[in-house]
PDB file of C-alpha atoms in Angstrom:
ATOM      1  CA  UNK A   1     122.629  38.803  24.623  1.00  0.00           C
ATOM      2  CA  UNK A   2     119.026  38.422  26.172  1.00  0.00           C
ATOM      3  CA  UNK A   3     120.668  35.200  28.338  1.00  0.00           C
ATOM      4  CA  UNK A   4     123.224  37.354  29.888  1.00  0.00           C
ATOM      5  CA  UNK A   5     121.120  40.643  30.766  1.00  0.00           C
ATOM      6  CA  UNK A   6     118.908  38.236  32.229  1.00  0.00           C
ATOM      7  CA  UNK A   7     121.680  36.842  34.588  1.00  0.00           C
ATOM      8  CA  UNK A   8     122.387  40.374  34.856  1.00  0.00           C
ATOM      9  CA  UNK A   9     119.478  41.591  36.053  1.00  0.00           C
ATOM     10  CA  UNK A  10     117.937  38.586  38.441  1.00  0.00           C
ATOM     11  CA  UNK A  11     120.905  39.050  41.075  1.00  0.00           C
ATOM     12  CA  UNK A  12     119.944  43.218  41.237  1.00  0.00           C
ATOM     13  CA  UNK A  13     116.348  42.542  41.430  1.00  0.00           C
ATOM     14  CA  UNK A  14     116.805  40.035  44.332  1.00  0.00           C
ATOM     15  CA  UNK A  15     118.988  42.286  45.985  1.00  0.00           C
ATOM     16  CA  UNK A  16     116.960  45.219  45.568  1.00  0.00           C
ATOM     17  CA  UNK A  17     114.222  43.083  47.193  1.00  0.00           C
ATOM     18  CA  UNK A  18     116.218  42.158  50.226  1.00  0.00           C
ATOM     19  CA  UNK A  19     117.015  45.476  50.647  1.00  0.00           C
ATOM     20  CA  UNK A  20     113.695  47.083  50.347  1.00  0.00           C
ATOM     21  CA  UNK A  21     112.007  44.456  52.259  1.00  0.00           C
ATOM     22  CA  UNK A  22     108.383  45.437  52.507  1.00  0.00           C
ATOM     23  CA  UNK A  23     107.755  43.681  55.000  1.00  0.00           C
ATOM     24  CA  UNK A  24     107.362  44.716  59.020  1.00  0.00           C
ATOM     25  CA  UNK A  25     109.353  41.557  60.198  1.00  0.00           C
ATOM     26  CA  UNK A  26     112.990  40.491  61.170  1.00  0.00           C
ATOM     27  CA  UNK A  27     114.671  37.923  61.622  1.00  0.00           C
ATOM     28  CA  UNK A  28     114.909  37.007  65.498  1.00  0.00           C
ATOM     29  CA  UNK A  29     117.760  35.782  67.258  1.00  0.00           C
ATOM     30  CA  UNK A  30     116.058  32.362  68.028  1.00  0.00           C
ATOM     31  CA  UNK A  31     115.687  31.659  63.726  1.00  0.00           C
ATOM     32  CA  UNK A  32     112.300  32.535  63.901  1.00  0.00           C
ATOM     33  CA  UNK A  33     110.660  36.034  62.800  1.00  0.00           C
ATOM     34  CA  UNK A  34     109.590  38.345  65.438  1.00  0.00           C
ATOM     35  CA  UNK A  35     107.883  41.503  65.007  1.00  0.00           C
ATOM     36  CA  UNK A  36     108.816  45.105  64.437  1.00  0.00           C
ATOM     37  CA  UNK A  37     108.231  47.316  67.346  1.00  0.00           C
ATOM     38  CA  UNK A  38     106.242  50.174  67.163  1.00  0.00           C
ATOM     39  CA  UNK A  39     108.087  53.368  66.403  1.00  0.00           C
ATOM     40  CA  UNK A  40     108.249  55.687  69.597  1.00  0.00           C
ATOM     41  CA  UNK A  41     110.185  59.147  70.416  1.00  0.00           C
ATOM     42  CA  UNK A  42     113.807  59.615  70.919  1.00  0.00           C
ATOM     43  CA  UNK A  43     113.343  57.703  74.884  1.00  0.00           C
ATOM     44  CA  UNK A  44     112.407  54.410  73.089  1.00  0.00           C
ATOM     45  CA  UNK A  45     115.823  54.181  71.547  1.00  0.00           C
ATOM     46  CA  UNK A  46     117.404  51.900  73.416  1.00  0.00           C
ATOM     47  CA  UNK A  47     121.561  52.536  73.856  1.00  0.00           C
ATOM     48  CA  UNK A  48     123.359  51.347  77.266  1.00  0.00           C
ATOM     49  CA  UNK A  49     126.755  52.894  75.793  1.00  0.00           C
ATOM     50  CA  UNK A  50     126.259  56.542  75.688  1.00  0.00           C
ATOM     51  CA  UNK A  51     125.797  58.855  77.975  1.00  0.00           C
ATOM     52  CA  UNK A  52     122.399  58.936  79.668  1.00  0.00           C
ATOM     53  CA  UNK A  53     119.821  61.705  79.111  1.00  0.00           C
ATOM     54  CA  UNK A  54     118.169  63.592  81.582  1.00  0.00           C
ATOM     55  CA  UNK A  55     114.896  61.496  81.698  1.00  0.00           C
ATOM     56  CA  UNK A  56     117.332  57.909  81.724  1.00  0.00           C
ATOM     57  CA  UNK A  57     119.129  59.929  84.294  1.00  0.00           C
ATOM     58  CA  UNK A  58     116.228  60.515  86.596  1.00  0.00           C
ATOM     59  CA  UNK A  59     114.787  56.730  85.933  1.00  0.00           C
ATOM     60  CA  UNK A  60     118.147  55.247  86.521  1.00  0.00           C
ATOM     61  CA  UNK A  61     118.451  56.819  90.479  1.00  0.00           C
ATOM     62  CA  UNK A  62     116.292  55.042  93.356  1.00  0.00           C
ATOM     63  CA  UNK A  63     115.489  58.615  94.472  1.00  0.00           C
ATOM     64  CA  UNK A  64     113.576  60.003  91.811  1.00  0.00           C
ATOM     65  CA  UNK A  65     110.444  57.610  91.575  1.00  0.00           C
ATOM     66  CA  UNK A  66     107.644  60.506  92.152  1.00  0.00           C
ATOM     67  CA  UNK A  67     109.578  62.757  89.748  1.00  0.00           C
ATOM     68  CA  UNK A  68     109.588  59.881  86.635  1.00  0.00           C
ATOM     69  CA  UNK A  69     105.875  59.053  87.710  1.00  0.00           C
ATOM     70  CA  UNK A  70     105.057  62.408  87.028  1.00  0.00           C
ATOM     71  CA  UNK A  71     106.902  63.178  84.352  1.00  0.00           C
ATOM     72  CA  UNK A  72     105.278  59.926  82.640  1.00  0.00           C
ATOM     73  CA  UNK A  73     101.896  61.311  83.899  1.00  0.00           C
ATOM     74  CA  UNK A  74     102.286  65.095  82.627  1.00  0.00           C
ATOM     75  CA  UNK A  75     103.548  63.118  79.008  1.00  0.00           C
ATOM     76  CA  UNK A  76     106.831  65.026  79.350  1.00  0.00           C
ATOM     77  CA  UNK A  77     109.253  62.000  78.799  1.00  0.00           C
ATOM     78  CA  UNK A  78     109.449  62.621  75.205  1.00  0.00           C
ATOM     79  CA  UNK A  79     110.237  66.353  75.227  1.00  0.00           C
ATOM     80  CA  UNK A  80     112.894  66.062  77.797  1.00  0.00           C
ATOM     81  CA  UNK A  81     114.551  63.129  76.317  1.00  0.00           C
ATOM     82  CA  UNK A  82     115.294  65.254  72.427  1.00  0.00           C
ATOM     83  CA  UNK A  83     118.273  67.556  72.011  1.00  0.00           C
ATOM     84  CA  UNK A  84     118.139  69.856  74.998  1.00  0.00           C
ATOM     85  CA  UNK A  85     120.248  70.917  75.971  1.00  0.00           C
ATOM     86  CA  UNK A  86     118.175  71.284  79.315  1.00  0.00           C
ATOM     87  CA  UNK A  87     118.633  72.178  83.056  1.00  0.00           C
ATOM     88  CA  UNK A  88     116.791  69.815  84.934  1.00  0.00           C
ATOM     89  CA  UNK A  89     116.042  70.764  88.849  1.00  0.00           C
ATOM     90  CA  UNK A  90     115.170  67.377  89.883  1.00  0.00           C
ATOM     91  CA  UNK A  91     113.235  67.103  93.460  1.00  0.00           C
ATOM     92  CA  UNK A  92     114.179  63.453  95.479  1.00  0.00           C
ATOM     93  CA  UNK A  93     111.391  61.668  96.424  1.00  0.00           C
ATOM     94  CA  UNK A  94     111.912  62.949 100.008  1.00  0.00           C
ATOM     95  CA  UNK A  95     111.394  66.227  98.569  1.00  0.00           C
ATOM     96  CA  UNK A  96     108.077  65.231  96.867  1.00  0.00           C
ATOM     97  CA  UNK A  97     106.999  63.624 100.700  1.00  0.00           C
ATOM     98  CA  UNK A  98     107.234  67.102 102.078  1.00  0.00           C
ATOM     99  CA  UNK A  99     103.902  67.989  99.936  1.00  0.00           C
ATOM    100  CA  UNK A 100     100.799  66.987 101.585  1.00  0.00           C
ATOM    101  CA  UNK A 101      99.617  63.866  99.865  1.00  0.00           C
ATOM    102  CA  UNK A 102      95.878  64.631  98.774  1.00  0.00           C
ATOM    103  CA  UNK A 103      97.804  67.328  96.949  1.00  0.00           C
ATOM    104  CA  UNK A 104     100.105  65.007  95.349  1.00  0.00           C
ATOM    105  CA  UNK A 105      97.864  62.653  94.377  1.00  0.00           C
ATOM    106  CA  UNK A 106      95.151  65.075  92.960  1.00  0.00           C
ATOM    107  CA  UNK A 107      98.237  66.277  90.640  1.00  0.00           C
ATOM    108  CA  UNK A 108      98.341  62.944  89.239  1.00  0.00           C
ATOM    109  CA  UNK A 109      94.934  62.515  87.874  1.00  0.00           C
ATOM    110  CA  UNK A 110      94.117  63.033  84.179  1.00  0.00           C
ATOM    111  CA  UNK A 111      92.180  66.295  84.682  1.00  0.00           C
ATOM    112  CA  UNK A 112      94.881  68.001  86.740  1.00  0.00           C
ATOM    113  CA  UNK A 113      97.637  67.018  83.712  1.00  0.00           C
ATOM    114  CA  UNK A 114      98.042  70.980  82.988  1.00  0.00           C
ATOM    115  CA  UNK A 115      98.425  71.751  86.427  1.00  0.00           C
ATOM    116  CA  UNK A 116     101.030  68.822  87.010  1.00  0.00           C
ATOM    117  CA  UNK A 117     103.346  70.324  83.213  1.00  0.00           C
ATOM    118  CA  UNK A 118     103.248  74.063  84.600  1.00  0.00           C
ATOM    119  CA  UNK A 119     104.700  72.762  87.470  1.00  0.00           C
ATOM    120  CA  UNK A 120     107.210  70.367  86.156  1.00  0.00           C
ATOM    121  CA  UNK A 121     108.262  72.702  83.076  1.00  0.00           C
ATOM    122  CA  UNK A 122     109.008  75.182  86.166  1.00  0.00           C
ATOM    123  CA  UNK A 123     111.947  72.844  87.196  1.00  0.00           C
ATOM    124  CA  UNK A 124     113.349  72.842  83.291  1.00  0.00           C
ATOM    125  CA  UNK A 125     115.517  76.011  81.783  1.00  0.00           C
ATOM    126  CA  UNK A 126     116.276  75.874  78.169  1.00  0.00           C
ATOM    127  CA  UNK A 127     120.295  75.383  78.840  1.00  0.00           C
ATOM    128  CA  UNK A 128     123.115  73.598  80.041  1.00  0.00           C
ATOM    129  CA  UNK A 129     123.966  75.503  83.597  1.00  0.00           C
ATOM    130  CA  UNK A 130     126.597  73.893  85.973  1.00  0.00           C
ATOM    131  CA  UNK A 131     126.227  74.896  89.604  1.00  0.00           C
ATOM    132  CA  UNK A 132     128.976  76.411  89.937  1.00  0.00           C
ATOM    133  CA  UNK A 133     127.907  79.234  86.987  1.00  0.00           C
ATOM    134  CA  UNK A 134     124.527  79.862  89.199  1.00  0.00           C
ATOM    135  CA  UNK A 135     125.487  82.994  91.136  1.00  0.00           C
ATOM    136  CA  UNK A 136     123.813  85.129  93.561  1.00  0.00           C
ATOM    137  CA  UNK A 137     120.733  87.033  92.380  1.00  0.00           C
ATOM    138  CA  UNK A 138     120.706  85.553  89.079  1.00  0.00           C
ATOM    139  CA  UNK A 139     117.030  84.783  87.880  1.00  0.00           C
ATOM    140  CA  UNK A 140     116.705  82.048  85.478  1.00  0.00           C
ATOM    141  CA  UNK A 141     113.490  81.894  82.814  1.00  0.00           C
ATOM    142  CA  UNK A 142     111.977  78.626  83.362  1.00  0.00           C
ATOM    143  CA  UNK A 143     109.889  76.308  80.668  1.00  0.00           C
ATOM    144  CA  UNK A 144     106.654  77.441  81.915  1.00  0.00           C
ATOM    145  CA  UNK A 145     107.128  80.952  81.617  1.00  0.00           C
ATOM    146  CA  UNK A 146     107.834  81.677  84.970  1.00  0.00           C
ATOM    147  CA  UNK A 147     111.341  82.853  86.692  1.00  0.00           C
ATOM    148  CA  UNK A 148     113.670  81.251  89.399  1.00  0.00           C
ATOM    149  CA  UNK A 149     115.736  83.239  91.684  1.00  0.00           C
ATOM    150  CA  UNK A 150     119.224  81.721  92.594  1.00  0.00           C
ATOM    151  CA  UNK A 151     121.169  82.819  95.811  1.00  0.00           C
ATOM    152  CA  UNK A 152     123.821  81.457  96.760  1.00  0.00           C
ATOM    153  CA  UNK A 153     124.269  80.901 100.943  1.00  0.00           C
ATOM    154  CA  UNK A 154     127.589  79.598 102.221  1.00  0.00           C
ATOM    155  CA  UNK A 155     128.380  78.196  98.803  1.00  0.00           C
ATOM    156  CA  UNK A 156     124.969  76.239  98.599  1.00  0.00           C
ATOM    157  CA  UNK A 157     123.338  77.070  95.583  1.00  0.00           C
ATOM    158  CA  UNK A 158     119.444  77.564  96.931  1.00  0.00           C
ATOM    159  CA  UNK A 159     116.404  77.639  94.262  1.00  0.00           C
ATOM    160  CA  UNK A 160     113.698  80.495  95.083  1.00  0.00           C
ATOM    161  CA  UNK A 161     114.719  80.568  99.115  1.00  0.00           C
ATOM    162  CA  UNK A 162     113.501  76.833  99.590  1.00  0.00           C
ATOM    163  CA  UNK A 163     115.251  74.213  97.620  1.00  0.00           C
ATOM    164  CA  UNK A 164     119.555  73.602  97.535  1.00  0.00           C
ATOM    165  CA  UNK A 165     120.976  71.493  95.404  1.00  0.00           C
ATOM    166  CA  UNK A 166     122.398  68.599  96.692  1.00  0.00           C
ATOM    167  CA  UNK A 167     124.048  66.763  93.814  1.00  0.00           C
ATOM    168  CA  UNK A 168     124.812  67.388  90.008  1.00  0.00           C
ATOM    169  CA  UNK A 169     124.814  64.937  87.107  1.00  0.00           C
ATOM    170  CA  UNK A 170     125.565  65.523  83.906  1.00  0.00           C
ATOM    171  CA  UNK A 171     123.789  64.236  81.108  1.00  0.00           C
ATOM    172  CA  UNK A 172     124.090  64.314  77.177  1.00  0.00           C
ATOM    173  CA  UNK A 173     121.234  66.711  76.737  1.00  0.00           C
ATOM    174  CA  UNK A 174     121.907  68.681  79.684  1.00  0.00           C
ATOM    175  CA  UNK A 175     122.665  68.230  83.574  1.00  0.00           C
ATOM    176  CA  UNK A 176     120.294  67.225  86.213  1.00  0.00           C
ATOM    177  CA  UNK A 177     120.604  69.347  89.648  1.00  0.00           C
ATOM    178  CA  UNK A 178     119.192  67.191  92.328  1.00  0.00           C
ATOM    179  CA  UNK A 179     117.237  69.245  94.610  1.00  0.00           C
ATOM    180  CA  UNK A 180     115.831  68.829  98.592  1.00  0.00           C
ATOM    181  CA  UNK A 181     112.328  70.380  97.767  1.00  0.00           C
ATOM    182  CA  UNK A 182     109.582  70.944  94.759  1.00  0.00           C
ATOM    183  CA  UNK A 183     109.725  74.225  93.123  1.00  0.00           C
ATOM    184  CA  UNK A 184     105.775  75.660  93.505  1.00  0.00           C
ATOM    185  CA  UNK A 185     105.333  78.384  90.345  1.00  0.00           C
ATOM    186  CA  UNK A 186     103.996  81.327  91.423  1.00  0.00           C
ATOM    187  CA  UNK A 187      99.911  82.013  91.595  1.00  0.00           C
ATOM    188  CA  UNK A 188      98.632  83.336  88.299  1.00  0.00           C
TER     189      UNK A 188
END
């Protein structure tokens, strides 16, 4: 009897082992063992299947460089690449070259980070909105606190008097609205 639970119980303890592991290695492809990658938000996960979200979005079109610099920057990547669903207002980087440049690149430096999220998080609303639901005089409540007036001019959708949108993508945690200018919040 003590022979057989013995064979009995060596195969589930070895199993149990290889399951558990314990260890922070894994078998590479080349044979060898390679090492576990640190753990990082929802943007490290790495899937060229699904649908993109609206941060793989904006890093996956040429004209968008200043935007995903900033974002990066302003630590934002993480937050905009969870659940949403979000309404991204996403400024080309022709839009970004209309800002004078010392002002640009003061954004970008560590002690202006809260200045550079208030006015990023004023280009995200909390919901999925297509363009063609924006309608004339609508105000939308942006991430930062702040509002966004919509008109709507020869059926151009146009952002707080300034800034159309030129293109729409959709995205699994939202839709990105490509836009010709930067969205300034209003002085506090």
């Amino acid at each position: 009897m003590k022979k057989t639970t013995a064979v009995l119980i060596l195969p589930l303890l070895l199993f149990l082992q290889s399951c558990h592991g314990g260890s922070a290695t894994k078998p590479s492809e080349s044979g060898g063992v390679a090492q576990t990658q640190a753990a990082g938000g929802q943007e490290s996960v790495k899937d060229d299947e699904s649908q993109k979200d609206v941060v793989k979005v904006a890093v996956g079109s040429p004209d968008h460089n200043t935007l995903v610099a900033a974002l990066k920057k302003a630590e934002l990547v993480t937050s905009l690449s969870n659940a949403g669903p979000f309404t991204v207002f996403a400024p080309t980087d022709a839009a970004f070259s209309k800002i004078d440049k010392a002002t640009l690149d003061a954004l970008m430096k560590d002690d202006r980070k809260s200045q550079l999220q208030d006015i990023l998080q004023y280009h995200v609303t909390v919901s999925a909105i297509k363009a063609e639901n924006l309608q004339d005089g609508q105000t939308l409540g942006m991430v930062n606190g702040d509002n966004v007036s919509i008109s709507v001019k020869d059926g151009k959708v146009v952002l707080n008097g300034n800034a159309s949108i030129v293109a729409s993508v959709p995205a699994s945690n939202g839709i990105v609205h490509v836009i010709d200018a930067v969205l300034m919040p209003p002085t506090k």
